[in-house]
């Protein structure tokens, strides 16, 4: 066993195992408070670095159904985005002058429980393979870039003629693109160093075990997207600048990758 893995197991056994997360001092509306508790116990300082969480390993916490690879927004969107003097826009769609709110209203769906707030999540969120009822899907090109396409002819919404601007009433419109070089860097910087581990709990919410998986390359990951195992799980919505562009797989898949448990 390498010394880094041994140190992680010792940290888990000393600071986490047998304990239930104490989140009493956290914001009750913050869904990631349990993960932050775990990070603190493992000595991980939260940061935005594109690097493994600890000693070359990426850490994952127990979740109810799906576990995330990362929150990786597209490199290009059809709307203007980004900060500073050089906001980004989808390079192939420079003629469409829309804002992020416009994008959500055109390609997203209103939530009547949130005062009609639009989001690009749930039904409108494109998946790899077939078009959804909002005329959207993900494709992977020959260079392994991931592209979100919109096709007017595949849009099943009865009011699409009033929703979609006339100059966008076309097929194969690129609305977002994840470039292979940036995706590969994000994935492999996190998961292709030493590998990853996941801390899990018993039925009463007490941590009881730690599991390790092997490193993962981008070629492996992109094939999982093609198989529908890794899915794009967008949570973008009006009023919040975060993209919430999660890439996830169900926990049973992550379980199948485990090679060591302690």
PDB file of C-alpha atoms in Angstrom:
ATOM      1  CA  UNK A   1       0.000   0.000   0.000  1.00  0.00           C
ATOM      2  CA  UNK A   2       1.395   3.411  -0.933  1.00  0.00           C
ATOM      3  CA  UNK A   3       2.024   5.851   1.902  1.00  0.00           C
ATOM      4  CA  UNK A   4      -0.557   8.375   0.670  1.00  0.00           C
ATOM      5  CA  UNK A   5      -3.356   5.831   0.741  1.00  0.00           C
ATOM      6  CA  UNK A   6      -2.222   4.644   4.156  1.00  0.00           C
ATOM      7  CA  UNK A   7      -2.303   8.229   5.457  1.00  0.00           C
ATOM      8  CA  UNK A   8      -5.826   8.766   4.082  1.00  0.00           C
ATOM      9  CA  UNK A   9      -7.069   5.574   5.764  1.00  0.00           C
ATOM     10  CA  UNK A  10      -5.483   6.677   9.058  1.00  0.00           C
ATOM     11  CA  UNK A  11      -7.180  10.100   8.779  1.00  0.00           C
ATOM     12  CA  UNK A  12     -10.513   8.425   8.100  1.00  0.00           C
ATOM     13  CA  UNK A  13     -10.168   5.970  10.984  1.00  0.00           C
ATOM     14  CA  UNK A  14      -9.095   8.706  13.421  1.00  0.00           C
ATOM     15  CA  UNK A  15     -11.355  11.603  12.459  1.00  0.00           C
ATOM     16  CA  UNK A  16     -14.358  10.167  10.608  1.00  0.00           C
ATOM     17  CA  UNK A  17     -15.103   6.506  11.262  1.00  0.00           C
ATOM     18  CA  UNK A  18     -17.849   5.938  13.800  1.00  0.00           C
ATOM     19  CA  UNK A  19     -18.954   9.570  13.666  1.00  0.00           C
ATOM     20  CA  UNK A  20     -22.096  11.237  12.414  1.00  0.00           C
ATOM     21  CA  UNK A  21     -21.644  14.603  10.657  1.00  0.00           C
ATOM     22  CA  UNK A  22     -22.291  17.543  12.982  1.00  0.00           C
ATOM     23  CA  UNK A  23     -23.752  20.257  10.752  1.00  0.00           C
ATOM     24  CA  UNK A  24     -25.568  22.186  13.481  1.00  0.00           C
ATOM     25  CA  UNK A  25     -23.479  25.296  12.845  1.00  0.00           C
ATOM     26  CA  UNK A  26     -24.055  25.206   9.077  1.00  0.00           C
ATOM     27  CA  UNK A  27     -26.704  26.930   7.008  1.00  0.00           C
ATOM     28  CA  UNK A  28     -29.666  24.488   7.065  1.00  0.00           C
ATOM     29  CA  UNK A  29     -30.453  25.383   3.428  1.00  0.00           C
ATOM     30  CA  UNK A  30     -26.959  24.444   2.269  1.00  0.00           C
ATOM     31  CA  UNK A  31     -27.131  21.001   0.663  1.00  0.00           C
ATOM     32  CA  UNK A  32     -23.358  20.472   0.777  1.00  0.00           C
ATOM     33  CA  UNK A  33     -22.931  20.956   4.504  1.00  0.00           C
ATOM     34  CA  UNK A  34     -22.298  17.247   5.114  1.00  0.00           C
ATOM     35  CA  UNK A  35     -19.552  17.252   2.521  1.00  0.00           C
ATOM     36  CA  UNK A  36     -17.940  20.277   4.110  1.00  0.00           C
ATOM     37  CA  UNK A  37     -17.929  18.511   7.485  1.00  0.00           C
ATOM     38  CA  UNK A  38     -16.171  15.539   5.896  1.00  0.00           C
ATOM     39  CA  UNK A  39     -13.607  17.811   4.238  1.00  0.00           C
ATOM     40  CA  UNK A  40     -12.832  19.416   7.575  1.00  0.00           C
ATOM     41  CA  UNK A  41     -12.334  16.051   9.273  1.00  0.00           C
ATOM     42  CA  UNK A  42     -10.000  14.928   6.486  1.00  0.00           C
ATOM     43  CA  UNK A  43      -8.004  18.168   6.635  1.00  0.00           C
ATOM     44  CA  UNK A  44      -9.099  19.372   3.212  1.00  0.00           C
ATOM     45  CA  UNK A  45      -9.343  23.124   2.718  1.00  0.00           C
ATOM     46  CA  UNK A  46     -12.092  23.934   0.166  1.00  0.00           C
ATOM     47  CA  UNK A  47     -10.693  25.587  -2.951  1.00  0.00           C
ATOM     48  CA  UNK A  48     -11.353  25.929  -6.646  1.00  0.00           C
ATOM     49  CA  UNK A  49      -8.148  24.224  -7.715  1.00  0.00           C
ATOM     50  CA  UNK A  50      -8.393  21.668 -10.475  1.00  0.00           C
ATOM     51  CA  UNK A  51      -6.426  19.091  -8.516  1.00  0.00           C
ATOM     52  CA  UNK A  52      -7.124  16.013  -6.383  1.00  0.00           C
ATOM     53  CA  UNK A  53      -8.588  16.758  -2.965  1.00  0.00           C
ATOM     54  CA  UNK A  54      -5.923  15.086  -0.868  1.00  0.00           C
ATOM     55  CA  UNK A  55      -2.547  13.400  -1.457  1.00  0.00           C
ATOM     56  CA  UNK A  56      -3.272  12.711  -5.129  1.00  0.00           C
ATOM     57  CA  UNK A  57      -6.734  11.229  -4.512  1.00  0.00           C
ATOM     58  CA  UNK A  58     -10.138  12.736  -5.281  1.00  0.00           C
ATOM     59  CA  UNK A  59     -12.601  12.344  -2.403  1.00  0.00           C
ATOM     60  CA  UNK A  60     -16.304  11.563  -2.745  1.00  0.00           C
ATOM     61  CA  UNK A  61     -18.948  11.583  -0.039  1.00  0.00           C
ATOM     62  CA  UNK A  62     -21.997   9.341   0.323  1.00  0.00           C
ATOM     63  CA  UNK A  63     -25.016  10.528  -1.667  1.00  0.00           C
ATOM     64  CA  UNK A  64     -28.569   9.279  -2.031  1.00  0.00           C
ATOM     65  CA  UNK A  65     -28.570   8.192  -5.678  1.00  0.00           C
ATOM     66  CA  UNK A  66     -25.888   9.804  -7.888  1.00  0.00           C
ATOM     67  CA  UNK A  67     -22.293  10.885  -7.344  1.00  0.00           C
ATOM     68  CA  UNK A  68     -20.696  13.710  -9.289  1.00  0.00           C
ATOM     69  CA  UNK A  69     -17.474  13.791 -11.266  1.00  0.00           C
ATOM     70  CA  UNK A  70     -17.540  17.575 -11.266  1.00  0.00           C
ATOM     71  CA  UNK A  71     -19.394  20.803 -11.903  1.00  0.00           C
ATOM     72  CA  UNK A  72     -17.956  21.540 -15.334  1.00  0.00           C
ATOM     73  CA  UNK A  73     -19.653  24.291 -17.289  1.00  0.00           C
ATOM     74  CA  UNK A  74     -19.421  24.456 -21.063  1.00  0.00           C
ATOM     75  CA  UNK A  75     -16.530  26.383 -22.589  1.00  0.00           C
ATOM     76  CA  UNK A  76     -18.898  28.067 -25.014  1.00  0.00           C
ATOM     77  CA  UNK A  77     -22.587  28.937 -24.826  1.00  0.00           C
ATOM     78  CA  UNK A  78     -24.831  30.530 -27.418  1.00  0.00           C
ATOM     79  CA  UNK A  79     -25.379  33.395 -24.974  1.00  0.00           C
ATOM     80  CA  UNK A  80     -22.713  35.844 -23.822  1.00  0.00           C
ATOM     81  CA  UNK A  81     -21.191  34.653 -20.554  1.00  0.00           C
ATOM     82  CA  UNK A  82     -18.142  35.126 -18.407  1.00  0.00           C
ATOM     83  CA  UNK A  83     -16.740  38.183 -16.714  1.00  0.00           C
ATOM     84  CA  UNK A  84     -14.412  41.006 -17.626  1.00  0.00           C
ATOM     85  CA  UNK A  85     -13.737  42.627 -20.946  1.00  0.00           C
ATOM     86  CA  UNK A  86     -13.798  39.421 -22.985  1.00  0.00           C
ATOM     87  CA  UNK A  87     -17.038  37.566 -22.293  1.00  0.00           C
ATOM     88  CA  UNK A  88     -17.312  34.202 -24.017  1.00  0.00           C
ATOM     89  CA  UNK A  89     -19.819  33.196 -26.610  1.00  0.00           C
ATOM     90  CA  UNK A  90     -20.210  30.093 -28.729  1.00  0.00           C
ATOM     91  CA  UNK A  91     -17.767  30.753 -31.548  1.00  0.00           C
ATOM     92  CA  UNK A  92     -20.016  29.124 -34.130  1.00  0.00           C
ATOM     93  CA  UNK A  93     -23.082  31.170 -33.178  1.00  0.00           C
ATOM     94  CA  UNK A  94     -21.868  34.753 -33.033  1.00  0.00           C
ATOM     95  CA  UNK A  95     -25.017  36.027 -34.764  1.00  0.00           C
ATOM     96  CA  UNK A  96     -27.385  35.216 -31.889  1.00  0.00           C
ATOM     97  CA  UNK A  97     -27.511  38.154 -29.508  1.00  0.00           C
ATOM     98  CA  UNK A  98     -29.142  36.644 -26.418  1.00  0.00           C
ATOM     99  CA  UNK A  99     -28.503  36.876 -22.698  1.00  0.00           C
ATOM    100  CA  UNK A 100     -28.360  34.058 -20.178  1.00  0.00           C
ATOM    101  CA  UNK A 101     -31.941  34.822 -19.116  1.00  0.00           C
ATOM    102  CA  UNK A 102     -32.996  34.703 -22.775  1.00  0.00           C
ATOM    103  CA  UNK A 103     -31.293  31.324 -23.082  1.00  0.00           C
ATOM    104  CA  UNK A 104     -33.188  29.928 -20.095  1.00  0.00           C
ATOM    105  CA  UNK A 105     -36.506  31.267 -21.396  1.00  0.00           C
ATOM    106  CA  UNK A 106     -35.907  29.842 -24.888  1.00  0.00           C
ATOM    107  CA  UNK A 107     -34.354  26.465 -24.055  1.00  0.00           C
ATOM    108  CA  UNK A 108     -35.442  25.940 -20.448  1.00  0.00           C
ATOM    109  CA  UNK A 109     -38.682  25.453 -18.579  1.00  0.00           C
ATOM    110  CA  UNK A 110     -40.590  27.598 -16.043  1.00  0.00           C
ATOM    111  CA  UNK A 111     -41.093  26.264 -12.531  1.00  0.00           C
ATOM    112  CA  UNK A 112     -44.572  27.232 -11.364  1.00  0.00           C
ATOM    113  CA  UNK A 113     -43.565  26.437  -7.783  1.00  0.00           C
ATOM    114  CA  UNK A 114     -40.844  29.092  -8.050  1.00  0.00           C
ATOM    115  CA  UNK A 115     -42.964  31.935  -9.457  1.00  0.00           C
ATOM    116  CA  UNK A 116     -42.327  30.852 -13.016  1.00  0.00           C
ATOM    117  CA  UNK A 117     -38.539  30.916 -12.649  1.00  0.00           C
ATOM    118  CA  UNK A 118     -36.870  29.386 -15.705  1.00  0.00           C
ATOM    119  CA  UNK A 119     -34.229  26.679 -15.466  1.00  0.00           C
ATOM    120  CA  UNK A 120     -32.213  24.493 -17.808  1.00  0.00           C
ATOM    121  CA  UNK A 121     -32.717  21.358 -15.745  1.00  0.00           C
ATOM    122  CA  UNK A 122     -34.872  18.256 -15.646  1.00  0.00           C
ATOM    123  CA  UNK A 123     -36.880  17.813 -18.860  1.00  0.00           C
ATOM    124  CA  UNK A 124     -35.032  20.364 -21.018  1.00  0.00           C
ATOM    125  CA  UNK A 125     -31.577  19.141 -20.000  1.00  0.00           C
ATOM    126  CA  UNK A 126     -30.020  17.391 -23.022  1.00  0.00           C
ATOM    127  CA  UNK A 127     -28.738  13.840 -22.731  1.00  0.00           C
ATOM    128  CA  UNK A 128     -26.466  11.925 -25.082  1.00  0.00           C
ATOM    129  CA  UNK A 129     -28.257  10.114 -27.893  1.00  0.00           C
ATOM    130  CA  UNK A 130     -31.841  11.028 -28.672  1.00  0.00           C
ATOM    131  CA  UNK A 131     -33.566  14.407 -28.769  1.00  0.00           C
ATOM    132  CA  UNK A 132     -35.738  15.275 -25.785  1.00  0.00           C
ATOM    133  CA  UNK A 133     -39.144  16.981 -26.069  1.00  0.00           C
ATOM    134  CA  UNK A 134     -37.415  20.367 -26.014  1.00  0.00           C
ATOM    135  CA  UNK A 135     -35.515  19.502 -29.205  1.00  0.00           C
ATOM    136  CA  UNK A 136     -32.172  19.090 -27.480  1.00  0.00           C
ATOM    137  CA  UNK A 137     -29.523  16.403 -27.247  1.00  0.00           C
ATOM    138  CA  UNK A 138     -25.802  15.931 -26.637  1.00  0.00           C
ATOM    139  CA  UNK A 139     -23.479  14.640 -29.319  1.00  0.00           C
ATOM    140  CA  UNK A 140     -19.789  13.804 -29.224  1.00  0.00           C
ATOM    141  CA  UNK A 141     -17.857  14.811 -32.339  1.00  0.00           C
ATOM    142  CA  UNK A 142     -14.894  13.041 -33.912  1.00  0.00           C
ATOM    143  CA  UNK A 143     -12.480  14.998 -31.691  1.00  0.00           C
ATOM    144  CA  UNK A 144     -14.373  13.995 -28.513  1.00  0.00           C
ATOM    145  CA  UNK A 145     -15.769  17.459 -27.856  1.00  0.00           C
ATOM    146  CA  UNK A 146     -19.247  17.371 -26.276  1.00  0.00           C
ATOM    147  CA  UNK A 147     -21.859  19.527 -28.012  1.00  0.00           C
ATOM    148  CA  UNK A 148     -25.409  20.421 -26.997  1.00  0.00           C
ATOM    149  CA  UNK A 149     -27.593  20.725 -30.088  1.00  0.00           C
ATOM    150  CA  UNK A 150     -31.052  22.210 -30.595  1.00  0.00           C
ATOM    151  CA  UNK A 151     -33.234  21.238 -33.573  1.00  0.00           C
ATOM    152  CA  UNK A 152     -36.478  23.097 -34.172  1.00  0.00           C
ATOM    153  CA  UNK A 153     -38.001  20.164 -36.055  1.00  0.00           C
ATOM    154  CA  UNK A 154     -37.489  17.937 -32.974  1.00  0.00           C
ATOM    155  CA  UNK A 155     -39.004  20.439 -30.519  1.00  0.00           C
ATOM    156  CA  UNK A 156     -42.327  18.991 -29.316  1.00  0.00           C
ATOM    157  CA  UNK A 157     -43.535  22.135 -27.520  1.00  0.00           C
ATOM    158  CA  UNK A 158     -46.853  23.312 -28.956  1.00  0.00           C
ATOM    159  CA  UNK A 159     -45.885  26.982 -28.594  1.00  0.00           C
ATOM    160  CA  UNK A 160     -42.368  26.673 -30.007  1.00  0.00           C
ATOM    161  CA  UNK A 161     -43.085  29.202 -32.768  1.00  0.00           C
ATOM    162  CA  UNK A 162     -43.564  31.905 -30.137  1.00  0.00           C
ATOM    163  CA  UNK A 163     -40.751  30.712 -27.842  1.00  0.00           C
ATOM    164  CA  UNK A 164     -37.961  30.306 -30.374  1.00  0.00           C
ATOM    165  CA  UNK A 165     -36.708  33.451 -32.193  1.00  0.00           C
ATOM    166  CA  UNK A 166     -37.213  33.141 -35.930  1.00  0.00           C
ATOM    167  CA  UNK A 167     -33.496  33.075 -36.691  1.00  0.00           C
ATOM    168  CA  UNK A 168     -33.137  30.098 -34.324  1.00  0.00           C
ATOM    169  CA  UNK A 169     -35.932  28.056 -35.863  1.00  0.00           C
ATOM    170  CA  UNK A 170     -33.388  25.749 -37.475  1.00  0.00           C
ATOM    171  CA  UNK A 171     -31.880  22.329 -36.905  1.00  0.00           C
ATOM    172  CA  UNK A 172     -28.481  21.435 -35.461  1.00  0.00           C
ATOM    173  CA  UNK A 173     -28.045  24.743 -33.666  1.00  0.00           C
ATOM    174  CA  UNK A 174     -25.078  24.543 -31.280  1.00  0.00           C
ATOM    175  CA  UNK A 175     -26.215  25.962 -27.929  1.00  0.00           C
ATOM    176  CA  UNK A 176     -23.268  24.815 -25.776  1.00  0.00           C
ATOM    177  CA  UNK A 177     -19.911  23.126 -26.277  1.00  0.00           C
ATOM    178  CA  UNK A 178     -17.419  21.461 -23.930  1.00  0.00           C
ATOM    179  CA  UNK A 179     -13.993  21.408 -25.543  1.00  0.00           C
ATOM    180  CA  UNK A 180     -12.044  18.175 -25.257  1.00  0.00           C
ATOM    181  CA  UNK A 181      -8.844  19.819 -24.014  1.00  0.00           C
ATOM    182  CA  UNK A 182     -10.483  21.565 -21.070  1.00  0.00           C
ATOM    183  CA  UNK A 183     -12.682  18.566 -20.187  1.00  0.00           C
ATOM    184  CA  UNK A 184      -9.734  16.191 -20.339  1.00  0.00           C
ATOM    185  CA  UNK A 185      -7.702  18.475 -18.085  1.00  0.00           C
ATOM    186  CA  UNK A 186     -10.537  18.744 -15.550  1.00  0.00           C
ATOM    187  CA  UNK A 187     -11.194  14.999 -15.486  1.00  0.00           C
ATOM    188  CA  UNK A 188      -7.615  13.752 -15.476  1.00  0.00           C
ATOM    189  CA  UNK A 189      -6.264  16.352 -13.047  1.00  0.00           C
ATOM    190  CA  UNK A 190      -8.848  15.125 -10.553  1.00  0.00           C
ATOM    191  CA  UNK A 191      -9.227  11.421 -11.254  1.00  0.00           C
ATOM    192  CA  UNK A 192      -6.125  10.267 -13.133  1.00  0.00           C
ATOM    193  CA  UNK A 193      -3.471  10.905 -10.481  1.00  0.00           C
ATOM    194  CA  UNK A 194      -3.671   8.323  -7.679  1.00  0.00           C
ATOM    195  CA  UNK A 195      -7.370   7.572  -8.167  1.00  0.00           C
ATOM    196  CA  UNK A 196     -10.329   8.346  -5.907  1.00  0.00           C
ATOM    197  CA  UNK A 197     -11.978   7.234  -2.686  1.00  0.00           C
ATOM    198  CA  UNK A 198     -15.459   7.425  -1.219  1.00  0.00           C
ATOM    199  CA  UNK A 199     -16.485   7.571   2.433  1.00  0.00           C
ATOM    200  CA  UNK A 200     -19.743   5.775   3.230  1.00  0.00           C
ATOM    201  CA  UNK A 201     -22.134   5.491   6.168  1.00  0.00           C
ATOM    202  CA  UNK A 202     -24.242   2.817   7.794  1.00  0.00           C
ATOM    203  CA  UNK A 203     -28.048   2.955   7.869  1.00  0.00           C
ATOM    204  CA  UNK A 204     -27.963   5.192  10.945  1.00  0.00           C
ATOM    205  CA  UNK A 205     -25.798   7.862   9.295  1.00  0.00           C
ATOM    206  CA  UNK A 206     -22.491   6.971  10.947  1.00  0.00           C
ATOM    207  CA  UNK A 207     -19.411   6.681   8.748  1.00  0.00           C
ATOM    208  CA  UNK A 208     -18.183   3.101   8.719  1.00  0.00           C
ATOM    209  CA  UNK A 209     -16.050   2.452   5.632  1.00  0.00           C
ATOM    210  CA  UNK A 210     -13.785   3.929   2.988  1.00  0.00           C
ATOM    211  CA  UNK A 211     -13.519   2.633  -0.600  1.00  0.00           C
ATOM    212  CA  UNK A 212     -10.876   3.204  -3.267  1.00  0.00           C
ATOM    213  CA  UNK A 213     -11.091   3.229  -7.057  1.00  0.00           C
ATOM    214  CA  UNK A 214      -8.437   3.300  -9.768  1.00  0.00           C
ATOM    215  CA  UNK A 215      -7.364   6.348 -11.794  1.00  0.00           C
ATOM    216  CA  UNK A 216      -9.520   7.215 -14.813  1.00  0.00           C
ATOM    217  CA  UNK A 217      -8.542   8.641 -18.206  1.00  0.00           C
ATOM    218  CA  UNK A 218     -10.624  10.920 -20.405  1.00  0.00           C
ATOM    219  CA  UNK A 219     -10.967   8.168 -23.026  1.00  0.00           C
ATOM    220  CA  UNK A 220     -12.597   5.933 -20.431  1.00  0.00           C
ATOM    221  CA  UNK A 221     -14.832   8.756 -19.185  1.00  0.00           C
ATOM    222  CA  UNK A 222     -16.055   9.901 -22.597  1.00  0.00           C
ATOM    223  CA  UNK A 223     -16.990   6.323 -23.462  1.00  0.00           C
ATOM    224  CA  UNK A 224     -19.109   6.255 -20.299  1.00  0.00           C
ATOM    225  CA  UNK A 225     -20.904   9.364 -21.597  1.00  0.00           C
ATOM    226  CA  UNK A 226     -21.527   7.583 -24.901  1.00  0.00           C
ATOM    227  CA  UNK A 227     -22.974   4.619 -23.021  1.00  0.00           C
ATOM    228  CA  UNK A 228     -25.316   6.860 -21.039  1.00  0.00           C
ATOM    229  CA  UNK A 229     -23.611   5.914 -17.764  1.00  0.00           C
ATOM    230  CA  UNK A 230     -22.246   9.400 -17.132  1.00  0.00           C
ATOM    231  CA  UNK A 231     -24.971  11.995 -17.663  1.00  0.00           C
ATOM    232  CA  UNK A 232     -25.084  15.771 -17.887  1.00  0.00           C
ATOM    233  CA  UNK A 233     -27.261  16.918 -14.976  1.00  0.00           C
ATOM    234  CA  UNK A 234     -27.749  20.654 -15.445  1.00  0.00           C
ATOM    235  CA  UNK A 235     -29.224  22.765 -12.663  1.00  0.00           C
ATOM    236  CA  UNK A 236     -28.842  26.209 -14.229  1.00  0.00           C
ATOM    237  CA  UNK A 237     -31.590  28.639 -13.235  1.00  0.00           C
ATOM    238  CA  UNK A 238     -32.493  32.314 -13.290  1.00  0.00           C
ATOM    239  CA  UNK A 239     -31.280  34.456 -10.417  1.00  0.00           C
ATOM    240  CA  UNK A 240     -28.124  32.442  -9.726  1.00  0.00           C
ATOM    241  CA  UNK A 241     -24.957  32.939 -11.748  1.00  0.00           C
ATOM    242  CA  UNK A 242     -23.587  29.454 -11.006  1.00  0.00           C
ATOM    243  CA  UNK A 243     -23.821  27.135 -14.018  1.00  0.00           C
ATOM    244  CA  UNK A 244     -24.601  23.989 -11.979  1.00  0.00           C
ATOM    245  CA  UNK A 245     -23.286  21.882 -14.849  1.00  0.00           C
ATOM    246  CA  UNK A 246     -22.877  18.586 -13.041  1.00  0.00           C
ATOM    247  CA  UNK A 247     -21.647  15.364 -14.659  1.00  0.00           C
ATOM    248  CA  UNK A 248     -22.883  12.397 -12.644  1.00  0.00           C
ATOM    249  CA  UNK A 249     -23.288   8.636 -12.540  1.00  0.00           C
ATOM    250  CA  UNK A 250     -25.526   6.491 -10.346  1.00  0.00           C
ATOM    251  CA  UNK A 251     -23.996   5.120  -7.166  1.00  0.00           C
ATOM    252  CA  UNK A 252     -24.257   1.520  -8.327  1.00  0.00           C
ATOM    253  CA  UNK A 253     -21.815   2.371 -11.124  1.00  0.00           C
ATOM    254  CA  UNK A 254     -19.369   3.973  -8.700  1.00  0.00           C
ATOM    255  CA  UNK A 255     -19.695   0.862  -6.523  1.00  0.00           C
ATOM    256  CA  UNK A 256     -18.675  -1.268  -9.513  1.00  0.00           C
ATOM    257  CA  UNK A 257     -15.383   0.691  -9.736  1.00  0.00           C
ATOM    258  CA  UNK A 258     -14.332  -0.033  -6.149  1.00  0.00           C
ATOM    259  CA  UNK A 259     -11.166  -2.121  -5.914  1.00  0.00           C
ATOM    260  CA  UNK A 260     -10.363  -1.836  -2.193  1.00  0.00           C
ATOM    261  CA  UNK A 261     -12.485  -1.267   0.903  1.00  0.00           C
ATOM    262  CA  UNK A 262     -11.482  -0.651   4.518  1.00  0.00           C
TER     263      UNK A 262
END
